[in-house]
Amino acid sequence: MSGGRVVVVGSANVDLVVDVPRHPAGGETILGGDLRRTPGGKGANQAVAAAQAGGADTTFVGALGRDESAGLLLASLDGAGVRTDVVERVDAPSGTALITVSPDGENTIVVAPGANSRVRVGPAQADRIAAADVVLAQLEIPLDTVLAAARARREGALFVLNAAPSRDLPDELWEQLDVLVVNEHEAADLVDGPEPSGAATPEALAAALLERVPVVVVTLGAEGSLVAERDVPPVRVPAARVTAVDTTGAGDTYCGVLAAALARSRELSGAARLAGAAGALAVTRVGAQDAVPDADAVAVLAEELKEAS
Ligand code: RIB
């Protein structure tokens, strides 16, 4: 699988992960397993997925500190074949995420952004963005940078926003979106704002979001995803049945592969099927970038899903 240029603009974090028997309540101390220190961050995870699982020519635009964590993160990106030549080194610690994972694979995450707060689109990054077919961003970096990335794309290129973690979006950013990818919680946050809208189903949430974005993808975990476009009936794309051991970064794998597929072809359902297959494979392994599957495995599972549907 090859073809298509993707630029991912976003965060990179070293994930400090502890397996826990259950997530602690406020004020509670519990004992967990041994600490794991692994490459993560929504942006870097998505870049690794676009390159390794999606087969796209992928550039990562991000910022790292001048610390040992930066070496771990660059090694993972480089190992996946991601271009890292426009990643900046800044005088701040590399991003860090504190993660707990319970036996059912669910996680909690707290991010200390560090260098991610300094991600910017300078001339070198803008040049690379202008050569991309798809520009993909998330919300662990400054909103001004996300907006600058969207504005730097060439005409005809797609700007895909994974609106995670949830934040209010300024009108100027809404106006730039070609594709919005959200889970159900993020969709509800964007639709409801301070006032609950009453939209409950993924279809209703997507319909509300379509008033502001031409294409909305709502990821539904084990239930697959919903792909919604204006003036076209929404399509449910089923997921593969797998046993989840760690869901960390599975949404990022989905987004990276979706972007890679859209860089090759604008066929949305097919892109969502590939992305869903990649996300399903990712939850069967421990870690974020460490769990990103290879493109061949993704293609095989996506084909099985197509035949079964
Ligand atoms: O989406 C998972 C990611 O969120 C983790 O890798 C962590 O670093 C946070 O950014």
PDB file of C-alpha atoms and ligand atoms in Angstrom, residues 11 13 15 39-42 45 97 99 109 111 140 248-249 252 288, ligand 1:
ATOM      1  CA  SER A  11       1.543  16.521  20.370  1.00  0.00           C
ATOM      2  CA  ASN A  13       4.230  12.593  24.887  1.00  0.00           C
ATOM      3  CA  ASP A  15       3.412   7.842  28.300  1.00  0.00           C
ATOM      4  CA  PRO A  39       6.024   6.629  23.124  1.00  0.00           C
ATOM      5  CA  GLY A  40       2.660   8.380  22.856  1.00  0.00           C
ATOM      6  CA  GLY A  41       0.887  11.699  22.350  1.00  0.00           C
ATOM      7  CA  LYS A  42      -2.115  12.005  20.079  1.00  0.00           C
ATOM      8  CA  ASN A  45       0.498   8.327  17.612  1.00  0.00           C
ATOM      9  CA  ALA A  97       1.138  11.651  29.925  1.00  0.00           C
ATOM     10  CA  ILE A  99      -1.920   6.851  32.260  1.00  0.00           C
ATOM     11  CA  ILE A 109      -5.010  10.017  31.068  1.00  0.00           C
ATOM     12  CA  VAL A 111      -1.284  15.186  30.063  1.00  0.00           C
ATOM     13  CA  GLU A 140      -3.290  18.853  22.594  1.00  0.00           C
ATOM     14  CA  THR A 248      -4.790   3.674  24.746  1.00  0.00           C
ATOM     15  CA  GLY A 249      -4.166   5.298  21.380  1.00  0.00           C
ATOM     16  CA  ASP A 252      -5.320   7.785  17.250  1.00  0.00           C
ATOM     17  CA  ALA A 288      -0.059   3.549  21.995  1.00  0.00           C
TER      18      ALA A 288
HETATM   19  O1  RIB B   1      -4.805   9.127  22.747  1.00  0.00           O
HETATM   20  C1  RIB B   1      -3.848   8.531  23.581  1.00  0.00           C
HETATM   21  C2  RIB B   1      -2.776   9.508  23.906  1.00  0.00           C
HETATM   22  O2  RIB B   1      -3.337  10.568  24.645  1.00  0.00           O
HETATM   23  C3  RIB B   1      -1.672   8.953  24.772  1.00  0.00           C
HETATM   24  O3  RIB B   1      -0.624   8.391  24.034  1.00  0.00           O
HETATM   25  C4  RIB B   1      -1.275  10.150  25.620  1.00  0.00           C
HETATM   26  O4  RIB B   1       0.017  10.592  25.392  1.00  0.00           O
HETATM   27  C5  RIB B   1      -2.299  11.253  25.310  1.00  0.00           C
HETATM   28  O5  RIB B   1      -1.827  12.191  24.434  1.00  0.00           O
END
